[in-house]
Each structure stands twice: as structure tokens, then as C-alpha cells.
Coordinates of C-alpha atoms in Angstrom, one line a residue:
Chain A
M1 CA 71.2 -49.9 45.3
S2 CA 74.6 -48.3 45.1
I3 CA 75.3 -45.0 43.6
K4 CA 77.9 -46.6 41.3
R5 CA 75.3 -49.0 39.9
N6 CA 72.8 -46.2 39.5
L7 CA 75.3 -44.1 37.5
K8 CA 76.1 -47.1 35.4
I9 CA 72.4 -47.7 34.6
M10 CA 72.0 -43.9 33.8
Y11 CA 75.0 -44.1 31.4
M12 CA 73.5 -47.1 29.6
L13 CA 70.1 -45.4 29.4
M14 CA 71.7 -42.3 28.0
K15 CA 73.6 -44.2 25.4
M16 CA 70.5 -46.0 24.2
K17 CA 68.5 -42.7 24.1
L18 CA 71.3 -41.0 22.2
Q19 CA 71.2 -43.7 19.5
R20 CA 67.5 -43.3 19.2
N21 CA 67.7 -39.5 19.0
M22 CA 70.2 -39.5 16.2
A23 CA 67.5 -40.8 13.9
Y24 CA 65.7 -37.4 14.2
R25 CA 68.5 -34.9 13.9
L26 CA 66.4 -31.8 13.6
S27 CA 64.5 -32.6 16.8
F28 CA 67.8 -33.4 18.6
F29 CA 68.3 -29.8 19.7
G30 CA 64.6 -29.0 19.5
V31 CA 64.1 -28.4 23.3
C32 CA 67.1 -26.2 23.3
F33 CA 65.6 -23.9 20.6
A34 CA 62.1 -24.0 22.1
D35 CA 63.1 -23.3 25.7
G36 CA 65.9 -20.9 24.6
S37 CA 63.4 -18.8 22.8
L38 CA 61.1 -18.8 25.8
F39 CA 63.8 -17.5 28.1
L40 CA 65.0 -15.0 25.5
M41 CA 61.5 -13.5 25.3
Q42 CA 61.4 -13.3 29.1
I43 CA 64.7 -11.4 29.1
L44 CA 63.3 -9.0 26.5
M45 CA 60.2 -8.6 28.6
F46 CA 62.1 -7.6 31.7
S47 CA 64.5 -5.4 29.7
A48 CA 61.5 -3.5 28.5
I49 CA 60.0 -3.1 31.9
Y50 CA 63.4 -2.1 33.5
S51 CA 63.7 0.6 30.8
Q52 CA 60.8 2.3 32.6
V53 CA 61.4 1.5 36.3
G54 CA 64.5 1.2 38.5
S55 CA 63.5 -1.8 40.5
I56 CA 60.7 -4.4 40.9
G57 CA 60.0 -5.6 44.4
G58 CA 63.4 -4.3 45.4
W59 CA 65.2 -6.2 42.8
N60 CA 67.3 -4.5 40.1
K61 CA 67.8 -5.5 36.5
H62 CA 70.8 -7.7 37.1
Q63 CA 69.1 -9.6 40.0
M64 CA 66.1 -10.2 37.8
L65 CA 68.4 -11.4 35.0
F66 CA 70.1 -13.7 37.5
F67 CA 66.7 -15.1 38.5
I68 CA 65.8 -15.8 34.8
G69 CA 69.2 -17.4 34.2
T70 CA 68.7 -19.6 37.3
F71 CA 65.3 -20.7 36.3
S72 CA 66.5 -21.4 32.8
L73 CA 69.4 -23.4 34.2
L74 CA 67.0 -25.5 36.4
N75 CA 64.7 -26.0 33.5
A76 CA 67.6 -27.0 31.2
L77 CA 68.9 -29.5 33.7
N78 CA 65.4 -30.8 34.2
M79 CA 65.0 -31.3 30.5
A80 CA 68.4 -32.9 30.0
L81 CA 68.0 -35.3 32.9
Y82 CA 64.5 -36.5 33.8
F83 CA 61.7 -34.4 32.2
F84 CA 61.1 -36.7 29.2
G85 CA 61.2 -39.8 31.4
V86 CA 58.8 -38.4 34.0
I87 CA 56.2 -37.0 31.5
S88 CA 55.9 -40.5 30.0
I89 CA 54.7 -42.0 33.3
P90 CA 50.9 -41.3 33.0
H91 CA 50.8 -42.9 29.6
K92 CA 52.7 -46.0 30.8
I93 CA 50.3 -46.3 33.8
K94 CA 47.2 -46.1 31.6
S95 CA 48.5 -48.3 28.8
G96 CA 49.9 -51.0 31.1
E97 CA 53.4 -50.5 29.8
L98 CA 54.5 -50.0 33.4
D99 CA 54.4 -53.9 33.7
L100 CA 57.7 -54.0 31.8
Y101 CA 59.3 -51.7 34.3
V102 CA 58.1 -53.2 37.6
T103 CA 59.4 -56.6 36.6
K104 CA 62.9 -55.3 35.9
P105 CA 65.7 -55.6 38.6
V106 CA 66.1 -51.8 38.6
N107 CA 64.2 -49.3 40.8
T108 CA 61.1 -48.5 38.8
L109 CA 60.9 -44.8 39.3
F110 CA 64.7 -44.4 38.7
H111 CA 64.4 -46.4 35.4
L112 CA 61.3 -44.4 34.3
S113 CA 62.9 -41.0 35.2
F114 CA 66.2 -41.5 33.5
E115 CA 65.5 -43.6 30.4
N116 CA 64.9 -40.4 28.3
I117 CA 67.9 -38.3 29.0
D118 CA 68.0 -35.5 26.5
I119 CA 71.5 -34.5 25.4
G120 CA 70.0 -31.9 23.1
S121 CA 69.1 -29.7 26.1
V122 CA 72.8 -29.5 27.3
P123 CA 73.6 -26.4 25.2
L124 CA 70.8 -24.6 27.0
V125 CA 72.5 -25.5 30.3
F126 CA 75.7 -23.7 29.1
A127 CA 73.6 -20.7 27.7
S128 CA 71.9 -20.4 31.1
I129 CA 75.2 -20.5 32.9
G130 CA 76.3 -17.7 30.6
I131 CA 73.3 -15.6 31.6
V132 CA 73.9 -16.3 35.3
I133 CA 77.6 -15.2 34.9
Y134 CA 76.7 -12.1 32.9
A135 CA 74.1 -11.1 35.5
A136 CA 76.4 -11.9 38.4
A137 CA 79.1 -9.6 36.9
G138 CA 76.6 -6.7 37.0
M139 CA 75.5 -7.3 40.6
D140 CA 77.1 -5.6 43.6
T141 CA 77.6 -8.9 45.4
R142 CA 81.1 -9.9 46.5
V143 CA 81.5 -13.4 45.0
T144 CA 83.4 -15.8 47.2
V145 CA 84.0 -19.6 46.9
L146 CA 81.4 -20.1 49.6
T147 CA 78.8 -18.1 47.6
V148 CA 79.4 -20.3 44.5
I149 CA 79.3 -23.6 46.5
G150 CA 76.2 -22.5 48.3
Y151 CA 74.5 -21.5 45.0
I152 CA 75.4 -24.8 43.4
F153 CA 74.1 -26.7 46.5
L154 CA 70.8 -24.8 46.2
I155 CA 70.5 -25.4 42.5
L156 CA 71.0 -29.1 43.1
I157 CA 68.4 -29.3 45.9
M158 CA 65.9 -27.2 43.8
L159 CA 66.5 -29.7 41.0
V160 CA 65.4 -32.4 43.4
L161 CA 62.3 -30.3 44.3
Y162 CA 61.5 -29.7 40.7
Y163 CA 61.7 -33.5 40.2
D164 CA 59.5 -34.1 43.3
M165 CA 56.8 -31.8 41.9
E166 CA 56.8 -33.5 38.5
V167 CA 56.6 -37.0 40.0
I168 CA 53.9 -36.1 42.5
L169 CA 51.6 -34.8 39.7
R170 CA 52.4 -37.8 37.6
T171 CA 51.6 -40.2 40.3
F172 CA 47.9 -39.2 40.3
P173 CA 47.2 -41.4 37.2
F174 CA 47.5 -44.4 39.5
F175 CA 44.2 -43.2 41.0
V176 CA 42.4 -41.2 38.3
I177 CA 41.9 -42.0 34.6
Q178 CA 42.2 -38.5 33.1
S179 CA 45.3 -36.6 34.1
A180 CA 45.7 -34.1 31.3
S181 CA 44.2 -31.3 33.4
I182 CA 46.7 -31.9 36.1
E183 CA 49.5 -31.5 33.6
R184 CA 48.0 -28.3 32.2
F185 CA 47.6 -27.1 35.8
E186 CA 51.4 -27.6 36.3
E187 CA 52.2 -25.9 33.0
G188 CA 50.2 -22.8 34.1
L189 CA 51.9 -22.7 37.5
L190 CA 55.3 -23.1 36.1
S191 CA 54.9 -20.5 33.4
L192 CA 53.8 -18.1 36.2
C193 CA 56.6 -18.9 38.6
M194 CA 59.4 -19.0 36.0
R195 CA 58.4 -15.5 34.9
I196 CA 58.2 -13.7 38.2
P197 CA 60.3 -14.1 41.3
G198 CA 58.7 -15.5 44.5
I199 CA 59.4 -12.2 46.4
L200 CA 56.6 -10.6 44.5
F201 CA 54.0 -12.9 45.9
K202 CA 52.1 -11.7 49.0
G203 CA 49.5 -13.1 51.4
A204 CA 47.7 -16.3 50.3
F205 CA 49.8 -16.4 47.1
K206 CA 53.0 -16.5 49.1
V207 CA 51.7 -19.5 51.2
L208 CA 50.6 -21.2 48.0
F209 CA 53.9 -20.8 46.0
Y210 CA 56.3 -21.1 49.0
L211 CA 54.6 -24.0 50.9
V212 CA 51.8 -25.8 49.1
L213 CA 53.2 -25.8 45.6
P214 CA 56.7 -24.4 46.1
Y215 CA 57.5 -23.4 42.5
G216 CA 58.0 -19.9 43.8
I217 CA 61.2 -20.8 45.7
M218 CA 62.9 -22.8 43.0
A219 CA 64.9 -19.9 41.4
T220 CA 64.1 -17.2 43.9
I221 CA 66.0 -18.8 46.9
P222 CA 69.3 -19.4 44.9
T223 CA 69.1 -15.8 43.5
Q224 CA 68.5 -14.4 47.0
F225 CA 71.5 -16.5 48.3
F226 CA 73.8 -15.3 45.6
S227 CA 72.7 -11.7 46.1
G228 CA 73.5 -12.0 49.9
I229 CA 69.9 -11.2 50.9
L230 CA 68.8 -14.7 52.0
S231 CA 68.5 -15.1 55.7
P232 CA 69.8 -18.2 57.5
A233 CA 66.1 -19.0 58.3
G234 CA 65.3 -18.8 54.6
F235 CA 68.1 -21.2 53.8
I236 CA 67.0 -23.7 56.4
Y237 CA 63.4 -23.3 55.2
S238 CA 64.3 -24.2 51.6
V239 CA 66.3 -27.3 52.7
A240 CA 63.4 -28.4 54.9
V241 CA 60.8 -27.9 52.1
V242 CA 63.0 -30.1 49.8
V243 CA 63.4 -32.8 52.4
V244 CA 59.6 -32.9 53.2
F245 CA 58.6 -33.0 49.5
T246 CA 61.2 -35.7 48.7
V247 CA 60.0 -37.9 51.5
F248 CA 56.4 -37.3 50.5
T249 CA 57.2 -38.0 46.8
I250 CA 58.8 -41.4 47.6
A251 CA 55.9 -42.4 49.9
F252 CA 53.3 -41.2 47.4
W253 CA 54.9 -43.1 44.5
K254 CA 55.1 -46.3 46.5
F255 CA 51.5 -45.9 47.5
G256 CA 50.6 -45.3 43.9
L257 CA 52.5 -48.3 42.7
K258 CA 50.6 -50.5 45.2
N259 CA 47.4 -49.3 43.6
Y260 CA 48.6 -50.1 40.1
K261 CA 46.2 -52.2 38.2
S262 CA 48.2 -54.2 35.7
T263 CA 46.8 -54.9 32.2
G264 CA 46.9 -58.7 32.5
S265 CA 50.6 -59.6 32.8
Chain B
M1 CA 30.7 -20.8 0.8
R2 CA 27.9 -22.9 2.3
K3 CA 30.1 -25.9 2.9
Y4 CA 32.6 -23.7 4.9
I5 CA 29.7 -22.3 7.0
E6 CA 28.6 -25.9 7.6
T7 CA 32.2 -26.8 8.7
V8 CA 32.1 -23.8 11.2
K9 CA 28.8 -25.0 12.5
I10 CA 30.0 -28.6 13.0
L11 CA 33.1 -27.6 14.7
F12 CA 31.2 -25.2 16.9
K13 CA 28.9 -28.1 18.0
S14 CA 31.7 -30.6 18.4
Q15 CA 33.3 -28.3 21.0
L16 CA 30.4 -29.1 23.3
A17 CA 31.9 -32.6 23.7
Y18 CA 35.0 -31.1 25.2
R19 CA 33.4 -28.7 27.7
F20 CA 35.7 -29.6 30.6
D21 CA 38.8 -29.1 28.5
I22 CA 37.5 -25.7 27.3
I23 CA 36.7 -24.6 30.8
M24 CA 40.1 -25.7 32.1
N25 CA 41.8 -23.8 29.3
I26 CA 40.0 -20.7 30.2
V27 CA 40.5 -21.1 34.0
L28 CA 44.2 -21.5 33.3
T29 CA 44.3 -18.1 31.7
V30 CA 44.2 -17.0 35.4
S31 CA 48.0 -17.7 35.5
K32 CA 48.4 -15.0 32.8
M33 CA 46.2 -12.6 34.7
L34 CA 47.8 -13.4 38.0
L35 CA 51.2 -12.8 36.4
A36 CA 50.1 -9.4 35.2
Y37 CA 48.5 -8.5 38.6
V38 CA 51.5 -9.6 40.8
L39 CA 54.1 -8.1 38.5
W40 CA 52.5 -4.8 37.8
S41 CA 51.3 -4.3 41.4
A42 CA 55.0 -4.4 42.3
V43 CA 56.0 -2.1 39.5
F44 CA 53.3 0.4 40.4
E45 CA 54.4 0.5 44.1
T46 CA 57.1 2.9 43.2
Q47 CA 55.4 5.0 40.5
D48 CA 51.9 5.9 39.4
I49 CA 52.4 6.0 35.6
V50 CA 54.4 3.6 33.5
A51 CA 54.6 4.3 29.7
G52 CA 51.3 6.1 29.9
F53 CA 49.5 3.3 31.9
T54 CA 48.1 3.4 35.4
L55 CA 47.7 0.0 37.2
N56 CA 44.0 0.0 36.3
S57 CA 44.6 0.7 32.6
M58 CA 47.4 -1.9 32.6
M59 CA 45.1 -4.5 34.0
S60 CA 42.5 -3.5 31.4
Y61 CA 45.1 -4.0 28.8
Y62 CA 45.8 -7.6 30.0
I63 CA 42.1 -8.5 30.3
I64 CA 41.4 -7.3 26.7
S65 CA 44.6 -8.7 25.2
S66 CA 44.0 -12.0 27.0
F67 CA 40.5 -12.2 25.5
I68 CA 41.7 -11.5 22.0
A69 CA 44.7 -13.9 22.3
Q70 CA 42.4 -16.7 23.5
L71 CA 40.4 -16.4 20.3
D72 CA 43.5 -17.4 18.3
Q73 CA 43.1 -21.2 18.1
A74 CA 45.3 -21.6 15.0
T75 CA 48.1 -23.3 16.8
G76 CA 45.8 -26.3 17.5
T77 CA 45.0 -26.4 13.8
G78 CA 48.7 -26.4 12.9
W79 CA 49.4 -29.3 15.3
R80 CA 46.5 -31.3 13.8
I81 CA 47.7 -30.8 10.2
A82 CA 51.2 -31.9 11.2
E83 CA 50.0 -34.9 13.1
D84 CA 47.7 -36.0 10.3
I85 CA 50.4 -35.7 7.8
R86 CA 52.8 -37.7 10.0
N87 CA 50.3 -40.4 10.6
G88 CA 49.2 -40.7 7.0
R89 CA 45.7 -39.4 7.8
F90 CA 45.9 -36.2 5.7
S91 CA 44.2 -38.0 2.8
K92 CA 40.8 -37.3 4.3
Y93 CA 41.4 -33.6 3.6
I94 CA 42.7 -34.1 0.1
I95 CA 39.6 -36.0 -1.0
K96 CA 37.2 -33.4 0.4
P97 CA 35.5 -31.3 -2.3
M98 CA 36.8 -28.2 -0.5
D99 CA 39.9 -26.0 -0.6
I100 CA 42.1 -27.5 2.1
F101 CA 43.2 -24.1 3.6
G102 CA 39.6 -23.0 3.4
Y103 CA 38.5 -26.1 5.4
F104 CA 41.1 -25.5 8.1
T105 CA 40.2 -21.8 8.3
A106 CA 36.5 -22.8 8.8
H107 CA 37.6 -25.4 11.3
T108 CA 39.6 -22.8 13.4
A109 CA 36.7 -20.3 13.0
G110 CA 34.3 -22.8 14.5
V111 CA 36.5 -23.4 17.6
S112 CA 37.2 -19.6 18.0
L113 CA 33.5 -18.8 17.7
F114 CA 32.6 -21.3 20.4
L115 CA 35.4 -19.9 22.7
L116 CA 34.2 -16.4 22.1
I117 CA 31.3 -16.9 24.6
F118 CA 33.5 -18.5 27.3
N119 CA 36.3 -15.9 26.9
L120 CA 33.8 -13.2 27.4
L121 CA 32.7 -14.8 30.6
A122 CA 36.3 -15.3 31.7
A123 CA 37.0 -11.6 31.0
I124 CA 34.1 -10.5 33.1
L125 CA 35.3 -12.9 35.8
W126 CA 38.8 -11.4 35.8
V127 CA 37.3 -7.8 36.0
L128 CA 35.4 -8.9 39.1
I129 CA 38.2 -10.9 40.8
F130 CA 41.0 -8.3 40.2
G131 CA 38.6 -5.3 40.9
V132 CA 39.5 -3.6 37.6
E133 CA 37.4 -0.7 36.4
L134 CA 37.6 -1.8 32.7
I135 CA 38.6 1.0 30.4
M136 CA 37.0 0.7 27.0
T137 CA 36.4 3.1 24.2
N138 CA 32.8 3.9 23.1
D139 CA 34.0 5.2 19.7
V140 CA 32.0 3.1 17.2
L141 CA 34.6 3.6 14.4
M142 CA 37.4 2.4 16.6
I143 CA 35.4 -0.7 17.7
L144 CA 34.6 -1.5 14.0
Q145 CA 38.3 -1.1 13.1
T146 CA 39.2 -3.4 16.0
V147 CA 36.8 -6.1 14.8
V148 CA 38.3 -5.9 11.3
L149 CA 41.8 -6.1 12.7
I150 CA 41.0 -9.1 14.9
L151 CA 39.4 -11.0 12.0
L152 CA 42.4 -10.3 9.7
G153 CA 44.8 -11.1 12.5
L154 CA 43.1 -14.4 13.2
L155 CA 43.2 -15.3 9.5
F156 CA 46.9 -14.5 9.3
M157 CA 47.6 -16.7 12.4
V158 CA 45.7 -19.5 10.7
Q159 CA 47.9 -19.0 7.6
L160 CA 51.1 -19.1 9.7
S161 CA 50.1 -22.2 11.6
Y162 CA 48.9 -23.9 8.3
F163 CA 52.3 -23.1 6.8
I164 CA 54.2 -24.7 9.7
G165 CA 51.8 -27.6 9.7
I166 CA 52.4 -28.5 6.1
L167 CA 56.1 -28.3 6.6
A168 CA 55.5 -31.8 8.1
F169 CA 55.4 -33.1 4.5
K170 CA 59.2 -32.4 4.5
V171 CA 60.5 -32.6 8.1
L172 CA 57.8 -34.8 9.8
D173 CA 58.3 -33.3 13.3
V174 CA 57.4 -29.6 13.3
T175 CA 57.3 -29.4 17.1
V176 CA 60.3 -27.1 17.3
F177 CA 58.9 -24.7 14.7
M178 CA 55.6 -24.6 16.5
L179 CA 57.0 -24.0 20.0
V180 CA 59.4 -21.4 18.8
K181 CA 56.7 -19.7 16.9
D182 CA 54.4 -19.7 19.9
N183 CA 57.1 -18.3 22.2
I184 CA 58.1 -15.5 19.9
A185 CA 54.5 -14.7 18.9
E186 CA 53.5 -14.3 22.5
F187 CA 56.0 -11.5 22.9
V188 CA 55.7 -9.7 19.5
K189 CA 51.9 -9.8 19.6
G190 CA 52.0 -7.9 22.9
S191 CA 50.5 -10.7 25.1
L192 CA 53.4 -10.5 27.6
I193 CA 53.8 -6.8 27.9
P194 CA 52.3 -3.8 26.0
L195 CA 54.6 -3.1 23.1
T196 CA 54.7 0.6 24.0
L197 CA 57.3 -0.3 26.6
L198 CA 59.8 -1.0 23.8
S199 CA 62.0 1.6 22.2
P200 CA 60.5 3.6 19.3
A201 CA 63.0 2.1 16.9
I202 CA 62.0 -1.5 17.7
I203 CA 58.3 -0.6 17.5
G204 CA 59.0 1.0 14.1
V205 CA 60.4 -2.3 12.8
M206 CA 57.5 -4.3 14.4
K207 CA 55.0 -2.2 12.6
L208 CA 56.2 -3.7 9.3
F209 CA 55.3 -7.2 10.5
P210 CA 51.8 -8.5 11.0
F211 CA 52.1 -9.6 14.7
Y212 CA 51.9 -6.0 16.0
Y213 CA 48.3 -5.8 14.6
V214 CA 47.1 -9.1 15.8
T215 CA 46.6 -8.5 19.5
Y216 CA 48.4 -5.4 20.5
L217 CA 46.8 -2.8 18.2
P218 CA 43.2 -4.1 18.6
T219 CA 43.7 -4.0 22.4
M220 CA 45.1 -0.5 22.3
L221 CA 42.2 0.6 20.0
L222 CA 39.7 -0.8 22.5
L223 CA 41.4 1.1 25.2
G224 CA 40.8 4.2 23.1
R225 CA 44.5 4.7 22.0
N226 CA 46.6 4.5 18.8
G227 CA 43.5 5.3 16.6
D228 CA 45.7 6.7 13.9
E229 CA 47.4 3.3 13.3
A230 CA 44.2 1.3 12.5
L231 CA 44.1 1.9 8.7
Q232 CA 47.8 1.3 8.4
G233 CA 47.3 -2.0 10.4
I234 CA 44.5 -3.2 8.1
V235 CA 46.6 -2.5 5.0
I236 CA 49.7 -4.2 6.3
L237 CA 47.7 -7.3 7.5
V238 CA 46.0 -7.6 4.1
L239 CA 49.4 -7.4 2.4
W240 CA 50.8 -10.2 4.6
I241 CA 47.7 -12.3 4.2
V242 CA 48.0 -12.0 0.4
L243 CA 51.7 -12.9 0.6
F244 CA 51.1 -15.9 2.8
R245 CA 48.4 -17.1 0.5
F246 CA 51.0 -17.4 -2.3
I247 CA 53.6 -18.9 0.1
N248 CA 51.2 -21.5 1.4
S249 CA 49.9 -22.5 -2.0
F250 CA 53.4 -22.7 -3.4
T251 CA 54.7 -24.7 -0.4
F252 CA 51.7 -27.1 -0.6
K253 CA 52.2 -27.7 -4.3
R254 CA 55.9 -28.3 -3.8
L255 CA 55.7 -30.6 -0.8
R256 CA 52.5 -32.6 -1.1
H257 CA 53.9 -35.2 -3.5
R258 CA 56.1 -36.3 -0.5
Y259 CA 53.0 -37.5 1.4
D260 CA 52.3 -41.1 1.9
G261 CA 48.7 -41.9 2.8
V262 CA 47.7 -44.8 5.0
G263 CA 45.0 -47.1 3.9
I264 CA 44.6 -45.7 0.4

């Protein structure tokens, strides 16, 4: 399927979602308020800790702020683009609604993922960029065009990794009936990894959050790159993780789809 | 009073049907404990004392505060109220020969009481896993004051969630209010960090609001600190509870006529 066609479908899905959302005006920017308050509390938390100490794990206040801004940016882009589509997958598998998607001449996963684009999360994207720029201004790093391009590239691939993780966990309902615990498990891990940078993990936790469930690298690697402390090996490692997880996600999804038991259509 | 006690008993028993969910909830508090352990281990690498805490007393703080915070199940009650209003199922509470808020308080108390046992087990588990020498006061007066503060704090949190829940009469979807409340409350109750890390001016303002006394002060009292603030905490919580009693009953009276029941 061509990129042009996919973008056209995304645009149509976004238009339809926007029309539906306008019916609930208060909820329109709901995600923005909810997640905005979450990251604001995180900033306050680290401001309080940095009022007592100079650095945490070798990171100063501005690097930590940059990390928070980066995770907030990833989270906002996730919310705006595919989160609400992906989280609906388990319900559609269980209820048999998936029948409607597999019969359409559009890639099933693509349709499911992007049918609930949330424009209300876009202000949070700009707020996060604001935090990132403010934090970058306080850092000692010499910012070049290459730094910015590299950072954007890492954000984009981490967005793919974020998507991979969400889809993998929501493919399990093809095989198990009850998946609520898996989602709570993801929530617990995310709330941990969005609050502390991966550099603080050691030993088994490092293996867990850098390799098995790589939530720990999502905002840490872009922050390290921007700060100029990411080694070339670290850069290559992060790209490799994203490639491996994306290949696995596609294969796992296809395997799950083969196991889908339709509800009678 | 007997009907409320019966409600507590029923809810306590009904929780037995959701054993796996309850256990998962408690196991997932490990993320909070892990956060505290990883973060504060890194902080204490460069200094031994932070805001009067050692690493051991800091971990004790998180274990105790996590235990108290887990007792607060009011958010679930708020979601239930809002959902039942939205789906037209709230009528079943209106026709009950009980005060509606009283019913939901008993409802929450039943769940919290059930969780008390599991939370205690979880706290012991975290002490063993993280190798913490749990610091706890043996001053009976402080322990009694803590119990009173926890009960008042839980009651206030039920009132707050009830208030947000009944807003569904007007706005239907209260998700935003509920999520923002949860995010802010986690910080101002001292579940994320001990509030003593904040500047004295901010703490001064926080002391006028109830959240300071819901989790943070009881935790500090159990650690054997801030004993002089206990009475002030009880008085302020009582005042907020009285105020919210009026706010809730006023809001309920004003908004309930907007409700459309289903099947009546």
C-alpha cells in the first residue's frame, strides 16, 4: 500500500473522528488537561528533589527537565496519533467487531490504529516542545542542526517503539480472554519509566527496561543524544531495538490475526 | 447505622469475587516502590541525608505512605457514580432507604477494609524485598492520632470523589476531572515525594488544604515526626469535611433533577 494512500486514509479517519469529538466539547481537550497535569506534577517533583541535591545519576536539573519534556512529547504524539485506536483492539477482538475491519480493503492494523486520532492532544505536543526548548536553553550542550535532526530522528523511532509495545500487549487478547491485567501491567511500567530516566536502572532492571521491555530507553536515549553523552554504540543499539521490536510486532500481529475466532460472520 | 454496617459487610464479602484483580493491584504497587528505590538510591549516592531522611527512612516513608494511599479507594466510587448516572442506573441508589452519600461511604469502607489485609501483606513484602529496617514510632498517642487522621482523610477523599461523580448529572463525562484530581492529589498528598522537600512557603499554603493531612502527615506521624501538627490536622480535616458535606448536598439537590433514569 502506498504512503500517499495511507496518508489519505489517515486524513479521512481524522476528519471523521473530529466530527464525532465535536459532540463532546469538554472532553475534546480532556487528554491534554489530564496528561498535562501528570507531567506538571513530575516537573514539580524533580524541582523539589533538585532543591536538595545537585545531580541525580550524573544528570543535572535541566537534563532531567529535558527528559520529562521528551517523554511528555512522546506521550502526546502517542495520544494524538494512535493510542485511542490501539487501546480499542482488545474490545474489538473479544466482541467480534474486528470482523468489520478484516473485511475492509485497508490494512487492518493500520485502520484500527489510526481511526481514533485525537486532535485534543495536540496542544500537549506544543507544551512538551516548549519544555524541551526551555530545558535545552539551560543545558551546556552546543546545539547544531545535526543535533536537532538526530533528536527528531530518535523521537520518531521511539514513537514507533512506543507503538510496537502497545500493539504487542494488545495482541494477546487473540490468545487469552482476560487482558485487563496486561494493560494494568503496562500502565505500571510506563508510569515508572516516564518518571525516572533509564540511566538510573542497574543490573537486572537495566536488562529488563533496556532489552526485554524497552520503556527505559524511549526518552532516555534522545535526551542522552541531545546532551552529547550518547555513544555511537548506544545510538546503533537503540535503532536495532526498534527494528527488532517492529519486525516482531508485525509478525506477532499477523500470527494473532490468524488465530482470530470470528463471531459468526 | 445497621444498614450501613451491612453495606460494609456485603462489599467486604463481594471483594472476594475479585481476588485476582485485588492481588494484581497490590503487586503493581511494586512500580511505586521500585520508583522510590531506584530514584532515591541514586540521590543518596552523593549524600547521606536529604531533608532529614536517610535512604532507610526514605524507603520507610514510601512503604508506609503507599500502604495508606492504597486504602483510599474513593476514586473507584467516583467512577461508579458517574458511570451509573451516565447510563441511567443511578435510580437504584435513589430508591434505597438510605442516605446516598452514606451508602457510598459504606461502600468504599467495605472495599478499603478488605484491602487493609492485603496492603499489610504487601507492606511486609516490600520491607523484605527492599531490605528496609522499617522505622515506626511506638508512641501510642501518635498512633491513635494517625488512625483518626487516616479515617478523616479517607472520608474527605470519598466526599471529593462523590462530588466529582455527581457532576456527571451536568457534564456527563467526568473523566477529565477525575484524572486531573488523581494526578494532582498524588503529589499534594505526598505520595510522590515527602512534602518536606518543598519550600516552607509552599508547605504553609498546603497546610490550609486537606490533602496534606490525608497521607503525608499520617506517614510522618508513624515515622515519629511532626507530632505537633496532629491536632491542627484533625481540626482542618473536620472543617473541610463539614464544608464538603454542605457543598455535596447543595450540588446534589441542584443537579439531580437533570437525571434521566432508564427503565423507570
